[in-house]
mmCIF file of C-alpha atoms in Angstrom:
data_model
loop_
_atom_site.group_PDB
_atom_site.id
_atom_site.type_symbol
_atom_site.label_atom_id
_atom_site.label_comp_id
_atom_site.label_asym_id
_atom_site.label_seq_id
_atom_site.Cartn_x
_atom_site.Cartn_y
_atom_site.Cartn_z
ATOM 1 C CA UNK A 25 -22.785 -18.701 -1.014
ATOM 2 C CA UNK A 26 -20.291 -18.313 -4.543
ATOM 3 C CA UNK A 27 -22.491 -17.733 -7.313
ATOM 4 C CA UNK A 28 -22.942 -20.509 -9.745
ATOM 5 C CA UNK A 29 -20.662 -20.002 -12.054
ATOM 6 C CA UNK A 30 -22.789 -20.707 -14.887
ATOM 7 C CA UNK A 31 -25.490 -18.976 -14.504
ATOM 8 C CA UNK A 32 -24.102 -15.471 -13.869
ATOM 9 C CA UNK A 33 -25.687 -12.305 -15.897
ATOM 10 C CA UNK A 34 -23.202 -9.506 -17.208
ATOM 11 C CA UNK A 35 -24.312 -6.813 -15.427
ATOM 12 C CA UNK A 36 -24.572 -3.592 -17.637
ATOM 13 C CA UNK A 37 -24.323 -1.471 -14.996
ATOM 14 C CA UNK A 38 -22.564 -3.145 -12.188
ATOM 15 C CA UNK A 39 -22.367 -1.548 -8.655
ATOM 16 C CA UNK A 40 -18.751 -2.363 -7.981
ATOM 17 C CA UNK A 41 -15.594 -2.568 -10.971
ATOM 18 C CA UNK A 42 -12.607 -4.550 -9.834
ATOM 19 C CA UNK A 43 -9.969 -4.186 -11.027
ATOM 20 C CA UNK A 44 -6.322 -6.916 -11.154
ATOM 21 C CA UNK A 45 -3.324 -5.598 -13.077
ATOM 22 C CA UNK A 46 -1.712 -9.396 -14.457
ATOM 23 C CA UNK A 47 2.190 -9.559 -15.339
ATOM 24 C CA UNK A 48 3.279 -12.607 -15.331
ATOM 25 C CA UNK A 49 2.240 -13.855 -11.824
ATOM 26 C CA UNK A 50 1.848 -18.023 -12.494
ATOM 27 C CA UNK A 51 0.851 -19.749 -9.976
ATOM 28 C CA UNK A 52 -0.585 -17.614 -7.872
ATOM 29 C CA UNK A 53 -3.226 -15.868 -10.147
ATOM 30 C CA UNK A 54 -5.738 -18.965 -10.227
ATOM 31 C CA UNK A 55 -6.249 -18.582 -6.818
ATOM 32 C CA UNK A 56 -6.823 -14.502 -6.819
ATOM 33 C CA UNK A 57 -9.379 -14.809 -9.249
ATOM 34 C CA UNK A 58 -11.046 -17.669 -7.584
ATOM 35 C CA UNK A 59 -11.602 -15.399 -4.612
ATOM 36 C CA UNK A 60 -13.032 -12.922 -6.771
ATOM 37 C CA UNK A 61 -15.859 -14.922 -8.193
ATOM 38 C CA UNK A 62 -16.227 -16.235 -4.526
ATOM 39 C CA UNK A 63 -17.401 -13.395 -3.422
ATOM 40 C CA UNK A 64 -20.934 -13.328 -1.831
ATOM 41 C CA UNK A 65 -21.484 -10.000 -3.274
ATOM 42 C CA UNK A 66 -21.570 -10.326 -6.871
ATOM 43 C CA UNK A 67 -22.938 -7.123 -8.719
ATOM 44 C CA UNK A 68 -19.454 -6.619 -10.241
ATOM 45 C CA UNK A 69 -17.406 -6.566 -13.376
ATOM 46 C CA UNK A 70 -13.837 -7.762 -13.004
ATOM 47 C CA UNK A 71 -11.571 -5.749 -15.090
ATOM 48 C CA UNK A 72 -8.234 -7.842 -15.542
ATOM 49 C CA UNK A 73 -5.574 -5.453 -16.835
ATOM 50 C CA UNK A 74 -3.579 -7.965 -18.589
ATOM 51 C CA UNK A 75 0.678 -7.691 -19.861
ATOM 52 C CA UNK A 76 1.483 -10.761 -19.299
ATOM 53 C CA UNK A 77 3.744 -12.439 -21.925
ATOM 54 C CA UNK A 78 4.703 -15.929 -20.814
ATOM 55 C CA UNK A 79 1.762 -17.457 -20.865
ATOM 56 C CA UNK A 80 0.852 -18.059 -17.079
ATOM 57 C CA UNK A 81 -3.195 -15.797 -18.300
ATOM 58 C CA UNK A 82 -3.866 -18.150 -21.222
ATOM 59 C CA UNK A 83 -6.802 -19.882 -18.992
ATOM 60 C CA UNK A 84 -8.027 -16.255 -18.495
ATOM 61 C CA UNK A 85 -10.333 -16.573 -21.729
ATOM 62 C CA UNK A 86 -12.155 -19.873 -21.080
ATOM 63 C CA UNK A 87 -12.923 -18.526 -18.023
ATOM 64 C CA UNK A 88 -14.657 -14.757 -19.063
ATOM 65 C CA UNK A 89 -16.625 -16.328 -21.503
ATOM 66 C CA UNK A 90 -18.064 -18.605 -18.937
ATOM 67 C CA UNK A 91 -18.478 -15.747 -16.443
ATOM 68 C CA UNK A 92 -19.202 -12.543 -18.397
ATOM 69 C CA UNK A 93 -18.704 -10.505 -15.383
ATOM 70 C CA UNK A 94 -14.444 -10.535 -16.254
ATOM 71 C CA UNK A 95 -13.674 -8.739 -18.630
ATOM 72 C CA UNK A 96 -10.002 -9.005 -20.132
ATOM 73 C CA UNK A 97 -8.335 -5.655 -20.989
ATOM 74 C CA UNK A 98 -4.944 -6.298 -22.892
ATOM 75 C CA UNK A 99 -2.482 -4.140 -22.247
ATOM 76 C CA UNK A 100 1.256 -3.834 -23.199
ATOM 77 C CA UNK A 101 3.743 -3.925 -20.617
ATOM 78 C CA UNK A 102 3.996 -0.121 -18.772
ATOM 79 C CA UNK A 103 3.736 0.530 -15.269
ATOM 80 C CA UNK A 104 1.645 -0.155 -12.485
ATOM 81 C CA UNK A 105 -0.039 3.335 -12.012
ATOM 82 C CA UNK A 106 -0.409 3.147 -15.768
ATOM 83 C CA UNK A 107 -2.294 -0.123 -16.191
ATOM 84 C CA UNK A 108 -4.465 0.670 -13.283
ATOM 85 C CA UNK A 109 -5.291 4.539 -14.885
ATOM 86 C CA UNK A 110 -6.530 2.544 -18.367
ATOM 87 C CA UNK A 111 -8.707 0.308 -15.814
ATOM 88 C CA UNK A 112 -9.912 2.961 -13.747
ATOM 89 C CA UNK A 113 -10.961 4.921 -17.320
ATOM 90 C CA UNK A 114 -12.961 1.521 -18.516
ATOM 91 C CA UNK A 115 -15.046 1.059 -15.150
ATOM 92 C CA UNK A 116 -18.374 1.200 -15.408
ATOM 93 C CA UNK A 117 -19.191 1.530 -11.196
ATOM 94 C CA UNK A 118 -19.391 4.194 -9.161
ATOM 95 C CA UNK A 119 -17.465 2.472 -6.399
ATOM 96 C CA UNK A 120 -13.928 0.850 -7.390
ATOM 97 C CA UNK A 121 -12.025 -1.961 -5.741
ATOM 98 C CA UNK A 122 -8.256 -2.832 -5.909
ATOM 99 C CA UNK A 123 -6.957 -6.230 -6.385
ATOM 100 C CA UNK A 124 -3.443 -7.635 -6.918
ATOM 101 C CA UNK A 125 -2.993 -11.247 -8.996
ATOM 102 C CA UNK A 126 -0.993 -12.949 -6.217
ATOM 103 C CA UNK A 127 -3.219 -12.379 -3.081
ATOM 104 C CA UNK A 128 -6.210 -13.724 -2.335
ATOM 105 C CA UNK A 129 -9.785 -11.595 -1.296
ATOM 106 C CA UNK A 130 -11.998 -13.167 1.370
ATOM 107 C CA UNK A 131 -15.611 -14.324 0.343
ATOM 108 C CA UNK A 132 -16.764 -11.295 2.120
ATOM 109 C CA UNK A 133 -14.742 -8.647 1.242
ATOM 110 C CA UNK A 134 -16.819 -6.803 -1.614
ATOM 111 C CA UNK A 135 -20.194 -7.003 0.658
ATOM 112 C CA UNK A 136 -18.774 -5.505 3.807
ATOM 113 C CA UNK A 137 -17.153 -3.127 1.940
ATOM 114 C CA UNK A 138 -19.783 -2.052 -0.289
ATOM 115 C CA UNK A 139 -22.116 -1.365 2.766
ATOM 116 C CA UNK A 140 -19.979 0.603 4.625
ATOM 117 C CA UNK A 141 -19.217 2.632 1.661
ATOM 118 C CA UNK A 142 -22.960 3.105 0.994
ATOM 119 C CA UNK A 143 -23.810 3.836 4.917
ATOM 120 C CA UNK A 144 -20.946 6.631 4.839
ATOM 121 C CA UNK A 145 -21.543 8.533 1.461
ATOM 122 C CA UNK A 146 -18.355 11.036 2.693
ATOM 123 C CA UNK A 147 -15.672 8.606 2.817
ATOM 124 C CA UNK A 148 -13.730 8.550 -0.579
ATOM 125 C CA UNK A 149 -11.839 5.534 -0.280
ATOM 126 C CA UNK A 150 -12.017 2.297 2.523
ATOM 127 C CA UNK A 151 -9.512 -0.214 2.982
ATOM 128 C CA UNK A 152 -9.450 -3.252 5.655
ATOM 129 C CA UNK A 153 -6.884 -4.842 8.068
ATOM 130 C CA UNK A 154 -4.383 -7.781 6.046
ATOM 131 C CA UNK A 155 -3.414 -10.957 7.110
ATOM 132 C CA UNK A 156 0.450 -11.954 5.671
ATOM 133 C CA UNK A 157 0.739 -15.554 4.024
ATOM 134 C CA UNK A 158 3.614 -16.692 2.267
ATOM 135 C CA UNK A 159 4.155 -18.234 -1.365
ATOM 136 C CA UNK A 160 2.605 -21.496 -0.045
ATOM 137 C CA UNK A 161 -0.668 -20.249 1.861
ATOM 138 C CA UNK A 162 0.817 -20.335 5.410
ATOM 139 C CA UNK A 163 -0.475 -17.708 7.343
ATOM 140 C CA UNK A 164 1.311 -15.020 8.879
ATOM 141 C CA UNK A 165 0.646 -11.763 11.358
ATOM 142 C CA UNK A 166 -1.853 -9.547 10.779
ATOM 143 C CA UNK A 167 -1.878 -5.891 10.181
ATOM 144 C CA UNK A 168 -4.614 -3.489 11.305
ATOM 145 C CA UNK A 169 -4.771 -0.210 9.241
ATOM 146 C CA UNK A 170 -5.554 3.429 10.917
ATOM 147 C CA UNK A 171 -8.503 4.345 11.314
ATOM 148 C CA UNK A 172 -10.341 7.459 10.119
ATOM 149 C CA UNK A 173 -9.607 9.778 12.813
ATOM 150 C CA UNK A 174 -5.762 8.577 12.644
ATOM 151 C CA UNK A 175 -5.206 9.009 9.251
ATOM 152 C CA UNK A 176 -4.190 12.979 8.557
ATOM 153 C CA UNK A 177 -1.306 11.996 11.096
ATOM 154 C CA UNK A 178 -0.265 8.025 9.588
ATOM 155 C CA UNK A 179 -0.558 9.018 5.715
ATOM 156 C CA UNK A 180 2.546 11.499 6.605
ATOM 157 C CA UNK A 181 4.568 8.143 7.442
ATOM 158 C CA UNK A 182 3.147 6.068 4.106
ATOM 159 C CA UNK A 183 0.210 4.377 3.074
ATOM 160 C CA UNK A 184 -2.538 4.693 5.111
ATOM 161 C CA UNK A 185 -4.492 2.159 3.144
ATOM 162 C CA UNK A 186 -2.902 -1.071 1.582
ATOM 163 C CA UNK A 187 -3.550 -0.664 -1.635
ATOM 164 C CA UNK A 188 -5.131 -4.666 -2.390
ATOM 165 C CA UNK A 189 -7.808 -3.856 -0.335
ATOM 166 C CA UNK A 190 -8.787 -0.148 -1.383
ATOM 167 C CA UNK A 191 -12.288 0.634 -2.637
ATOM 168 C CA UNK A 192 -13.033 4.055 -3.338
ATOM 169 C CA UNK A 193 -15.397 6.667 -5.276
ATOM 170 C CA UNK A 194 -14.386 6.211 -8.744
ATOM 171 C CA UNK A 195 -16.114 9.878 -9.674
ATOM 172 C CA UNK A 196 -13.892 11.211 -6.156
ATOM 173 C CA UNK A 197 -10.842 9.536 -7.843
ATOM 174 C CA UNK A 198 -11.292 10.757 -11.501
ATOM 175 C CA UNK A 199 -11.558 14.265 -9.696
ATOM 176 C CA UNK A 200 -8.503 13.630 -7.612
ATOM 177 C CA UNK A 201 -6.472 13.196 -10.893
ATOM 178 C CA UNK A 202 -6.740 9.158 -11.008
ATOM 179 C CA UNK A 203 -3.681 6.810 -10.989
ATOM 180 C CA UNK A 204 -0.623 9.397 -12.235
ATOM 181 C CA UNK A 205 1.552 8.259 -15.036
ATOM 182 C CA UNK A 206 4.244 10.442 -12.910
ATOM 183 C CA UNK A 207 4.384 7.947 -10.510
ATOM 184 C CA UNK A 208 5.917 4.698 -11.626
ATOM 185 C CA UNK A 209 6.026 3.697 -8.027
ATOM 186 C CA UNK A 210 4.065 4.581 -4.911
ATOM 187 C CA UNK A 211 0.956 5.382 -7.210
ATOM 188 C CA UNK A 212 -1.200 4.737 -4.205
ATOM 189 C CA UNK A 213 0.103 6.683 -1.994
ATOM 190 C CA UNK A 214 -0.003 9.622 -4.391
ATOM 191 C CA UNK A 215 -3.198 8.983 -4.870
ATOM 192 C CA UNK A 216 -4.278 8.521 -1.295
ATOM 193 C CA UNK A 217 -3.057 11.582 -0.741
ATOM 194 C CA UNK A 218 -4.467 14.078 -3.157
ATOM 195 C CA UNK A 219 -7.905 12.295 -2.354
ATOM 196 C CA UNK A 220 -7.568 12.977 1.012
ATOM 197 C CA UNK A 221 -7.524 16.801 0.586
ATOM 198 C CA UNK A 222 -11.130 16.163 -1.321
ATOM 199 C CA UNK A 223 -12.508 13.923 1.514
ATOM 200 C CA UNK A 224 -11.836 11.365 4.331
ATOM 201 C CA UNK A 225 -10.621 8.108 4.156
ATOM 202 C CA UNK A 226 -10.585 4.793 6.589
ATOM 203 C CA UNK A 227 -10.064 1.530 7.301
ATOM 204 C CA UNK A 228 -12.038 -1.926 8.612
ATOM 205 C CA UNK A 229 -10.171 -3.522 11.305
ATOM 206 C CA UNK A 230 -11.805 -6.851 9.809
ATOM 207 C CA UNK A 231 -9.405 -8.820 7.890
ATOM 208 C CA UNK A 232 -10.754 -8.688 4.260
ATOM 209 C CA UNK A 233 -7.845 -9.938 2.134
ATOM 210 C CA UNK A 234 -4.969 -12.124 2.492
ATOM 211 C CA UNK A 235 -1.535 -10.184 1.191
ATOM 212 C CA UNK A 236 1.209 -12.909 -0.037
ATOM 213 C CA UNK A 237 4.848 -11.682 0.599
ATOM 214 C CA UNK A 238 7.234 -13.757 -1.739
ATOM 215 C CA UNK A 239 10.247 -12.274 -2.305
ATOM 216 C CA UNK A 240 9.020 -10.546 -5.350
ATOM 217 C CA UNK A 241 6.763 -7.559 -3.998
ATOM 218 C CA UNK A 242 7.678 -4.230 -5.525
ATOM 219 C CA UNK A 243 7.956 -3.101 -2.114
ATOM 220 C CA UNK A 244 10.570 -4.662 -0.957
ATOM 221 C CA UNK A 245 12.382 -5.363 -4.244
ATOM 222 C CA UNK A 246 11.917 -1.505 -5.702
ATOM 223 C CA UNK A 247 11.891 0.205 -1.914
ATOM 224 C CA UNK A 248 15.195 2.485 -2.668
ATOM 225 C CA UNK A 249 14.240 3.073 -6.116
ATOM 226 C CA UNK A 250 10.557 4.113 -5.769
ATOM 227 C CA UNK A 251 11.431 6.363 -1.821
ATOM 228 C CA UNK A 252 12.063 9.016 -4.278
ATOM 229 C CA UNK A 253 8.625 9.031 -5.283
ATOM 230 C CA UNK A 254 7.087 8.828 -2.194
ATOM 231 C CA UNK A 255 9.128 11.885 -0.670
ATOM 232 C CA UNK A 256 8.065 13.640 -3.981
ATOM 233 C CA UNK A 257 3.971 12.628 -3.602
ATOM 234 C CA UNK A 258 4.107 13.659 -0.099
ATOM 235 C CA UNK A 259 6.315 17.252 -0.590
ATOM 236 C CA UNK A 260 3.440 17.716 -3.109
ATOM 237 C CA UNK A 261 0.821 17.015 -1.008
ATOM 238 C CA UNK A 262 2.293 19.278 1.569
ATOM 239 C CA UNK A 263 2.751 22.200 -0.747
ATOM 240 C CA UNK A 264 -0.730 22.389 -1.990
ATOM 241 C CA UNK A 265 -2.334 22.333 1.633
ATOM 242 C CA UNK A 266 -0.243 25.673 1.713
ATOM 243 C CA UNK A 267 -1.094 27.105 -1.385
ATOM 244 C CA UNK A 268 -4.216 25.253 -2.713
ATOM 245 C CA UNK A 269 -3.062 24.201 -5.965
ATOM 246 C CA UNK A 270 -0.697 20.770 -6.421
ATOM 247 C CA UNK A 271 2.505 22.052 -7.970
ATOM 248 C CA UNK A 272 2.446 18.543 -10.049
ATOM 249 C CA UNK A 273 -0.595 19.493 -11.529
ATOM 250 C CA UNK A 274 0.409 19.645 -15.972
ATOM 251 C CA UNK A 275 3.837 18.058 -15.242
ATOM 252 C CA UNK A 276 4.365 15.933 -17.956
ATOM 253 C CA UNK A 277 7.803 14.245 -15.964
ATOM 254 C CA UNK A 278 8.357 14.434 -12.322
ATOM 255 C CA UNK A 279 10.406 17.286 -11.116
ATOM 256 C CA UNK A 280 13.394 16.176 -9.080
ATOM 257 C CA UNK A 281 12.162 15.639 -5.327
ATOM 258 C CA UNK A 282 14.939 18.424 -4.217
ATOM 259 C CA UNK A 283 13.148 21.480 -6.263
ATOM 260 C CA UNK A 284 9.639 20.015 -4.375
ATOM 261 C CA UNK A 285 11.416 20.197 -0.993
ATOM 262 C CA UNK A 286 13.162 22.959 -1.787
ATOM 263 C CA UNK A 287 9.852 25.141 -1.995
ATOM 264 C CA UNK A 288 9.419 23.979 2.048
ATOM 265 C CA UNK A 289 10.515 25.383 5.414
ATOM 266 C CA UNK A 290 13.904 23.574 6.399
ATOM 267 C CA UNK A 291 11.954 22.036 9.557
ATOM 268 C CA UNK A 292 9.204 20.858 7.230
ATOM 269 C CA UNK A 293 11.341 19.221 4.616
ATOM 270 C CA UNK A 294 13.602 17.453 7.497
ATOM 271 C CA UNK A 295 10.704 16.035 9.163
ATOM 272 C CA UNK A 296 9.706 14.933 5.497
ATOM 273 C CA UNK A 297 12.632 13.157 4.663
ATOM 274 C CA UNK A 298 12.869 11.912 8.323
ATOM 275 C CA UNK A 299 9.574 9.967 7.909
ATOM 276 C CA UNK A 300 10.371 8.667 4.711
ATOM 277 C CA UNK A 301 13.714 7.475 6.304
ATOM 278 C CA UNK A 302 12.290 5.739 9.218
ATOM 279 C CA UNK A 303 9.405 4.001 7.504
ATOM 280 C CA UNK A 304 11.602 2.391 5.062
ATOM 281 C CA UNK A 305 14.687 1.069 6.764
ATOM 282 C CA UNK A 306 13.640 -1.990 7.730
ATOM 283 C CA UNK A 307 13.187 -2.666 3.637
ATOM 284 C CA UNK A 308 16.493 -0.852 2.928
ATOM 285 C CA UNK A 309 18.756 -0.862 5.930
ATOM 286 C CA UNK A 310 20.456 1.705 8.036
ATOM 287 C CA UNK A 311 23.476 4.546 7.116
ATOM 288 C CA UNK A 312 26.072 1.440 6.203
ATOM 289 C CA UNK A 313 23.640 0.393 3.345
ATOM 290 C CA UNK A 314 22.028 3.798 2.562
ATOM 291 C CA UNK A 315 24.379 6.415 1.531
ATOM 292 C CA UNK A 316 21.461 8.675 0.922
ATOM 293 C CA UNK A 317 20.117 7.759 4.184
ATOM 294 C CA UNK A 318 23.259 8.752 6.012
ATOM 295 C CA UNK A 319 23.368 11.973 4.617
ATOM 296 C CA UNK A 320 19.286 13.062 5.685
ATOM 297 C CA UNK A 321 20.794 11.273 9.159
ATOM 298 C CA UNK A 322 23.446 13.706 9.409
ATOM 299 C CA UNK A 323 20.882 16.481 9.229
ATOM 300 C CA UNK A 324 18.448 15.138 11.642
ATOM 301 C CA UNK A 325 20.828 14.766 14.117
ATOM 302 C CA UNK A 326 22.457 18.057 13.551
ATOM 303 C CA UNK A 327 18.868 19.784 13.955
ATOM 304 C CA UNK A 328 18.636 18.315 17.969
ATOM 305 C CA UNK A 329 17.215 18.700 20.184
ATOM 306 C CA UNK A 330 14.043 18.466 18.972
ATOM 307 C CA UNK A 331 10.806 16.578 19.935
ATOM 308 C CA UNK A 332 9.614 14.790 16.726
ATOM 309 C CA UNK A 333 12.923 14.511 15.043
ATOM 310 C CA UNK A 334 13.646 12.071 18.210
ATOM 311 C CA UNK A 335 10.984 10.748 17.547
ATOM 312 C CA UNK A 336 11.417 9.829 13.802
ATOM 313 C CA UNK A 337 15.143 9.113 15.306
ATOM 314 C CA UNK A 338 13.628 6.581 17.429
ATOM 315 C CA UNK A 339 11.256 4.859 14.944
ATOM 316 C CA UNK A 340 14.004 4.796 12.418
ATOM 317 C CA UNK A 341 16.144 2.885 15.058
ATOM 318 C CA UNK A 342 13.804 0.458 15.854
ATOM 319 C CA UNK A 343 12.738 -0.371 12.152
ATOM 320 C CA UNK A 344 16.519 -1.306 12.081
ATOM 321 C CA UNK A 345 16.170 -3.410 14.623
ATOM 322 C CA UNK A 346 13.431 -5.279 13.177
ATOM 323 C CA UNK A 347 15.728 -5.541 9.718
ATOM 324 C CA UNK A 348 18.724 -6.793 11.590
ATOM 325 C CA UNK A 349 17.374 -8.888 14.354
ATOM 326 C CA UNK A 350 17.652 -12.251 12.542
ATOM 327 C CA UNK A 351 20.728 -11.164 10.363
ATOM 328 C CA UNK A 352 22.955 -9.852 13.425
ATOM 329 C CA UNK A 353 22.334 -9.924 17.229
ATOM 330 C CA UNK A 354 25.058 -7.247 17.488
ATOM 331 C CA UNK A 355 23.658 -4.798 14.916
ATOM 332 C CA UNK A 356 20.165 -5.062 16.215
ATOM 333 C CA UNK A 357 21.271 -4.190 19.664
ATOM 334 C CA UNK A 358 23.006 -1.294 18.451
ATOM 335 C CA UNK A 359 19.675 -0.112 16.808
ATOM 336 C CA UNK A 360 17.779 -1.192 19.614
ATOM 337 C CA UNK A 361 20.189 1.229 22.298
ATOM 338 C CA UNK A 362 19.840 4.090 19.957
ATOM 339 C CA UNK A 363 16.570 4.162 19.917
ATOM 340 C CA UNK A 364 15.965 4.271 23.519
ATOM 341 C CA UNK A 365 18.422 6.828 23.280
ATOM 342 C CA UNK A 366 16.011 9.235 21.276
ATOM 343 C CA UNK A 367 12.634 8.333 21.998
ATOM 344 C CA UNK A 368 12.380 5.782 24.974
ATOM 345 C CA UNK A 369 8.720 6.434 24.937
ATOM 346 C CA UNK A 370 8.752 5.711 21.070
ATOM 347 C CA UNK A 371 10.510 2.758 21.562
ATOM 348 C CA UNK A 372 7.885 0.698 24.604
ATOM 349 C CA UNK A 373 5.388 1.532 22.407
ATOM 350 C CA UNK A 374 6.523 -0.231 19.518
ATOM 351 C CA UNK A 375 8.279 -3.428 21.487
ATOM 352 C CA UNK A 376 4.609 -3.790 23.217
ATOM 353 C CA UNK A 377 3.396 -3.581 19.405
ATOM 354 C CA UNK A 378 6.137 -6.203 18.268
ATOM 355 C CA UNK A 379 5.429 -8.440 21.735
ATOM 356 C CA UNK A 380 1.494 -9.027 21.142
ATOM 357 C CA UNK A 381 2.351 -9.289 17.161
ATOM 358 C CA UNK A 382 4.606 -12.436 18.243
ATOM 359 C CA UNK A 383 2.450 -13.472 20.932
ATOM 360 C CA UNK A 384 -0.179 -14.029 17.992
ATOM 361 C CA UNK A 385 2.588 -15.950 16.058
ATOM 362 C CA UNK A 386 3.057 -18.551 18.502
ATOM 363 C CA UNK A 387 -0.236 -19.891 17.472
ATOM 364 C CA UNK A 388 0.209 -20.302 13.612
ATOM 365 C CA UNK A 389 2.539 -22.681 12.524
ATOM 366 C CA UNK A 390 6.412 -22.143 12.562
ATOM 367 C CA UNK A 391 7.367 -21.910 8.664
ATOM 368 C CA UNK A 392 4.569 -18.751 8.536
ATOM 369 C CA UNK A 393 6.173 -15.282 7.263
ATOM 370 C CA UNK A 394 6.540 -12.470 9.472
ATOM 371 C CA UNK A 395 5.600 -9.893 7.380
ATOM 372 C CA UNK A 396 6.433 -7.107 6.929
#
């Protein structure tokens, strides 16, 4: 059951910090915090990182002094990673959750969470499977994260955990480094990262929180602009497995993600930049809209034959597919042909993925996203 809402005691030392970095999101951020103070688990302070400027948090005040477990942190406007390092620094818990403003956390969330993190004391940081919805509610797919035993091999192709439904160790993080101010974008994956060289990570396949896609996510919007950063968090991440120490470590401005791959076998940093390729084409397209792109294609297909790179080949193909199938038959086709080419095996894998993804579809109404 939600807890009354007034009749709720500030906890002075709470077992859980939330915390919601607020810029500007409207409409939406009613809702988010709603599910927060839904939640049937509710030894927790809400830290609400707030920049906003137009307006859209005014009702935030009212509302933490009639529920002293938010707590309103002003903040001026800076980056993500930023605001979420100053919230991170002001949490009192020793476990930490992750929240964005525009999507909404189911009523369980924090309590199956908190009990798996307490009945696995080495796991560093747990995240959950999503369900899409769009700007109006409708629901969409839903997304399963890896699991524990999967992860060393999925974070080398992105996020292992989606970063709205993260809790984690916030003594494990602090050691870790925290949220880097290095990293304006892809601040979780850096993060995931250098925590998983201190401990293991995993995901619920329960569906714990409901991730709106609205046109106006950073990742799709900022997806050529912040790859840089993720080639540069996971170059990083591969260099200090080698040689124990993170050569980002005291860097007061990120070093140019060429002198971090530059430091790595030629093999290594192809299958590097191959995997950062593939996983983001379907947000930014294929060699006739990614001029950088074509030139790290260029390469990989100049390094055949080789297993994996046919393989990154392959998924890079089909994420075009999935980018181009409603915009042009033709293209898609294309896309669809090379991949078989490459990695056939790659390629039933993923349209068996895509088939029981749709299958699922066909039961939620028509105007529902498809995610991503």
């Amino acid at each position: 059951m939600p807890y009354p809402e007034m009749n709720i005691k500030s906890p002075r030392s709470p077992a859980l910090s939330v915390i919601i970095p607020i810029y500007n999101c409207g409409k939406f951020l009613a809702d988010a915090i709603k599910s927060i103070r839904q939640q049937t688990f509710g030894d927790f302070e809400c830290l609400l990182c707030d920049a906003s400027d137009d307006g859209s948090s005014d009702f935030l005040r009212e509302l933490a002094i009639r529920d002293p477990r938010l707590r309103i942190i002003r903040q001026a406007k800076s980056t993500l990673g930023q605001a979420l390092q100053e919230g991170l620094l002001s949490a009192r818990a020793p476990f930490v959750a992750r929240m964005d403003a525009d999507d909404i956390a189911l009523p369980q969330r924090f309590a199956v969470q908190v009990a798996h993190m307490q009945t696995h004391p080495e796991l560093l940081a747990l995240g959950s499977a999503i369900q899409y919805m769009d700007a109006d509610g409708n629901l969409g797919r839903t997304a399963v994260m890896p699991r524990k035993k999967d992860i060393p091999v999925a974070i080398l192709w992105g996020c292992p955990i989606a970063h709205p439904t993260a809790m984690f160790r916030r003594d494990a993080s602090l050691k870790a480094g925290g949220y880097r101010a290095l990293f304006p974008f892809w601040e979780d994956y850096d993060l995931w990262l250098r925590l998983s060289r201190l401990g293991p990570l995993d995901n619920i396949p329960q569906v714990l929180v409901r991730y709106r896609m609205h046109g106006g996510n950073s990742v799709e919007v900022h997806a050529a602009k912040g790859r840089p950063y993720a080639i540069a968090a996971q170059a990083a991440y591969l260099l200090a497995l080698k040689t124990g120490r993170d050569p980002l470590d005291g860097e007061q401005a990120l070093p140019a993600p060429e002198r971090l791959l530059a430091a790595l076998p030629k093999r290594e940093r192809l299958l590097l930049l191959g995997r950062m390729l593939a996983c983001t084409a379907h947000f930014i397209g294929d060699e006739e809209e990614d001029a950088l792109g074509r030139e790290w294609l260029e390469e990989l297909r100049a390094a055949m034959p080789d297993s994996r790179i046919r393989e990154i080949l392959g998924v890079f193909h089909m994420r075009c597919v999935k980018r181009y199938a409603r915009r042009s038959f033709i293209r898609a086709l294309k896309h669809f042909f090379s991949a078989s080419f490459f990695a056939p095996a790659t390629v039933a894998a993923m349209c068996g993925k895509l088939f029981m993804q749709y299958i699922k579809m066909l039961k939620l109404p028509l105007n529902t996203p498809p995610g991503r």
